[in-house]
GROMACS .gro file of C-alpha atoms in nm:
model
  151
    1UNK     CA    1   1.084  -0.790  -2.407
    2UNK     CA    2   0.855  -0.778  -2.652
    3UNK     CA    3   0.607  -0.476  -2.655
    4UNK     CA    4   0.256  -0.544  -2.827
    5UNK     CA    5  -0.011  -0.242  -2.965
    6UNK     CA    6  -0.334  -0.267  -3.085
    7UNK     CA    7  -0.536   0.008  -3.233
    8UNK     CA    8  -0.933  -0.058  -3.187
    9UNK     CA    9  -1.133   0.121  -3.417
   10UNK     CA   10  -1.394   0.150  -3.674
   11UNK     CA   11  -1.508   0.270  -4.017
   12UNK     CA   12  -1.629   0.597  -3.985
   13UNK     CA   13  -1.495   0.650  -3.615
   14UNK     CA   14  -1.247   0.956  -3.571
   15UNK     CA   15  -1.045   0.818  -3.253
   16UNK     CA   16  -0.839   1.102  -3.248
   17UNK     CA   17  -1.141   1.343  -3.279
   18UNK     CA   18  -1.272   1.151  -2.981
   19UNK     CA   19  -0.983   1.173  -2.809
   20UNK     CA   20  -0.938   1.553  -2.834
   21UNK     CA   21  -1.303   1.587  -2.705
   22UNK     CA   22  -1.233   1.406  -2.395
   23UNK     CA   23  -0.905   1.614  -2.321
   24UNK     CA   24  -1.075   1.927  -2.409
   25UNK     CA   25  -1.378   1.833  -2.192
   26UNK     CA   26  -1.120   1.732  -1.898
   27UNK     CA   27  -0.968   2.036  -1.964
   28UNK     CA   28  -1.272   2.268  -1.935
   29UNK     CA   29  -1.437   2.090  -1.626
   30UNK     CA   30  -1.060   2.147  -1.461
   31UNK     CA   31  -1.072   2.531  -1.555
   32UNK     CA   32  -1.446   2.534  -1.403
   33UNK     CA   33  -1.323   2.333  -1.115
   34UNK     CA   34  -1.529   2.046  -1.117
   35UNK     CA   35  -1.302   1.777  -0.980
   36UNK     CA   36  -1.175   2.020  -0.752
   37UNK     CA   37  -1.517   2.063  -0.594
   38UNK     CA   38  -1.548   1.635  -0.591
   39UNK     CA   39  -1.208   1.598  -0.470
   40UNK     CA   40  -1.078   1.468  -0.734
   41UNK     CA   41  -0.796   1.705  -0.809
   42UNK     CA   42  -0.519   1.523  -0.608
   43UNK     CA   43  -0.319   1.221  -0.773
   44UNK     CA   44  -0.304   1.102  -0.434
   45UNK     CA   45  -0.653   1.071  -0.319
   46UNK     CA   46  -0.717   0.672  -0.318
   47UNK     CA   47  -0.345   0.563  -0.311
   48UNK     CA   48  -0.362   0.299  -0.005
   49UNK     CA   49   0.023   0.340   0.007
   50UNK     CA   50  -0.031   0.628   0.141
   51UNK     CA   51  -0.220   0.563   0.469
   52UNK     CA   52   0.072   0.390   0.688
   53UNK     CA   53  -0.151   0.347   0.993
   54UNK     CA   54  -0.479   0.370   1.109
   55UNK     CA   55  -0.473   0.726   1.171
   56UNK     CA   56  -0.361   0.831   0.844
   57UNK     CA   57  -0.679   0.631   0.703
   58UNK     CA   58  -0.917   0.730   0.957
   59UNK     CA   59  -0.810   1.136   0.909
   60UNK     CA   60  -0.878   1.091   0.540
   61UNK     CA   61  -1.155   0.876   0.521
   62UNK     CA   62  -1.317   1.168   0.743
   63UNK     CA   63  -1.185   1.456   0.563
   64UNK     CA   64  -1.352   1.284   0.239
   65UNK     CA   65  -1.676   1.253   0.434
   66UNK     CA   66  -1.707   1.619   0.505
   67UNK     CA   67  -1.615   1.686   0.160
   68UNK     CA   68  -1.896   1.466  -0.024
   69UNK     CA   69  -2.148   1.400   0.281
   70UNK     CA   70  -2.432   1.629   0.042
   71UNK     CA   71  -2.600   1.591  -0.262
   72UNK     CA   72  -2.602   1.843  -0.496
   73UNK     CA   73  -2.891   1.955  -0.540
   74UNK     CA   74  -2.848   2.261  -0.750
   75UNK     CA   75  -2.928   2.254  -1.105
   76UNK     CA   76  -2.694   2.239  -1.375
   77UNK     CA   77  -2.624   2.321  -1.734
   78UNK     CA   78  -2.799   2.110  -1.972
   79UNK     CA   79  -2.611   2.062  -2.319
   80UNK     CA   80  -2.663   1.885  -2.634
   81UNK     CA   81  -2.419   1.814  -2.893
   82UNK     CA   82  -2.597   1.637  -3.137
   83UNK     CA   83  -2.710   1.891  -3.405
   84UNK     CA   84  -3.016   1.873  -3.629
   85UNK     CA   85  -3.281   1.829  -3.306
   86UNK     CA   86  -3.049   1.953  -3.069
   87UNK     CA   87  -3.278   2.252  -2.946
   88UNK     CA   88  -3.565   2.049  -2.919
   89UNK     CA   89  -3.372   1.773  -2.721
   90UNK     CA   90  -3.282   2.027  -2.470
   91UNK     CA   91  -3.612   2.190  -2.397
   92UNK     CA   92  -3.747   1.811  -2.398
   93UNK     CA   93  -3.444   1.771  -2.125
   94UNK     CA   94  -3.523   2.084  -1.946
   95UNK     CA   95  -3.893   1.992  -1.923
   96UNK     CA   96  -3.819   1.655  -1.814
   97UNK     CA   97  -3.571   1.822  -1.541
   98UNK     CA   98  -3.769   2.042  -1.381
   99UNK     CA   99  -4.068   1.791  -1.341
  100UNK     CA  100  -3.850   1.544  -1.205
  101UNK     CA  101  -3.661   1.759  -0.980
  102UNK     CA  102  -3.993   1.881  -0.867
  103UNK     CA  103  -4.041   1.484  -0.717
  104UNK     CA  104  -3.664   1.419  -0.599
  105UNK     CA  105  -3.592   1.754  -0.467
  106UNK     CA  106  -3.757   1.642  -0.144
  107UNK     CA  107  -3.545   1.330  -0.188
  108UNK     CA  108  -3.306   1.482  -0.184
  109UNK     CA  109  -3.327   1.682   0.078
  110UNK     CA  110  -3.424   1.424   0.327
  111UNK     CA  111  -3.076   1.257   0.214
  112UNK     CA  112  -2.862   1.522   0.291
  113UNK     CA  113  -3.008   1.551   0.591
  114UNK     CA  114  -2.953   1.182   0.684
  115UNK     CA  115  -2.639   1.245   0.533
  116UNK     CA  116  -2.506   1.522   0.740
  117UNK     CA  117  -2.664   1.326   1.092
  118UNK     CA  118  -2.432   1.017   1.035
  119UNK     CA  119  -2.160   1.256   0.956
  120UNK     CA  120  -2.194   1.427   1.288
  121UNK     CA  121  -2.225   1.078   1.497
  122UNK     CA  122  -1.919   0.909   1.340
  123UNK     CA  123  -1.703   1.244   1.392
  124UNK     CA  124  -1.867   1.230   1.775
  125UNK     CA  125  -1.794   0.890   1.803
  126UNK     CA  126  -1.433   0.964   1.696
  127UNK     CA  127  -1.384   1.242   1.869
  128UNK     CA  128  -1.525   1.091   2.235
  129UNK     CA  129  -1.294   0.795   2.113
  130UNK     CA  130  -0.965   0.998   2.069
  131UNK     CA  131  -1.019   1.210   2.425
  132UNK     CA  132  -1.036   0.841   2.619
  133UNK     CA  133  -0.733   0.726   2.413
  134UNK     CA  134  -0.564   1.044   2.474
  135UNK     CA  135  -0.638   1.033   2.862
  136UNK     CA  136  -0.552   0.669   2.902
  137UNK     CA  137  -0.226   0.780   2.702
  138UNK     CA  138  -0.180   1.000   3.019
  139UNK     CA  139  -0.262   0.800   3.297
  140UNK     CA  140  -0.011   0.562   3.146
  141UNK     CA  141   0.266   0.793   3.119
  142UNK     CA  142   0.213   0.905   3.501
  143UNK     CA  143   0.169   0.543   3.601
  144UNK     CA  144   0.499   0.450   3.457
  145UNK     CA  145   0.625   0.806   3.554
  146UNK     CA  146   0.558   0.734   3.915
  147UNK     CA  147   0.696   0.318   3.912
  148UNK     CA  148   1.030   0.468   3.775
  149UNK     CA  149   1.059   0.714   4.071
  150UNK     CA  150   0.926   0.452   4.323
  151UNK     CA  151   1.258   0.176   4.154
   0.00000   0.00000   0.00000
């Protein structure tokens, strides 16, 4: 078998410079525990092999619900790595920030409380859904508890 590279680049382009960014970057948001917080710190998160049945899905599908149902709505850290303007580009983005959280704040808000009523119907809905299941699961193990004694 024949194995194939290619290397894309371009004058004046340090891949590997670009490259150690991203792993540092990766590296400091998992030390600050970013993907932890957006549930993204498990290999196995979207790996359909794992969900063998309905259940399975359904248990993780909610799970991930719960976990990312609400917008976050707290500021954050705003960075520039340009240099030269850099300051100026983050007071511009600060300025810019606060008047438009000032507008979407609201927005916001409204969404994670739409968010959080669907959240609580579908886990009603599934929980109303798994008591019938579980009680017809009863009735049919007496039913078929009570033929076998009656044979």
């Amino acid at each position: 078998m024949c194995e194939a590279t290619a290397k894309i680049g371009a004058a004046g382009v340090d891949t590997d410079a670009i490259l150690q960014d991203a792993e540092n970057t990766v590296a400091r948001k998992q030390a600050d525990g970013t993907y932890t917080a957006a549930g993204l710190n498990t290999e196995k998160s979207f790996d359909p092999i794992q969900f063998r049945n309905d259940e399975a899905f359904l248990a993780f599908f909610l799970e991930s619900l719960r976990e990312t149902a609400f917008v976050d709505i707290s500021d954050f850290r705003i960075e520039e790595k340009r240099r030269g303007l850099g300051r100026l580009l983050v007071l511009l983005k600060k300025v810019i920030w606060n008047l438009l959280k000032f507008y979407t704040y609201r927005l916001w808000s409204q969404q994670n409380e739409v968010n959080g009523l669907l959240l609580s119907a579908i886990e009603g809905i599934h929980d109303r859904h798994q008591e019938q299941v579980q009680a017809l699961e009863a009735r049919i193990a007496m039913l078929e508890s009570g033929e076998q004694k009656s044979t």
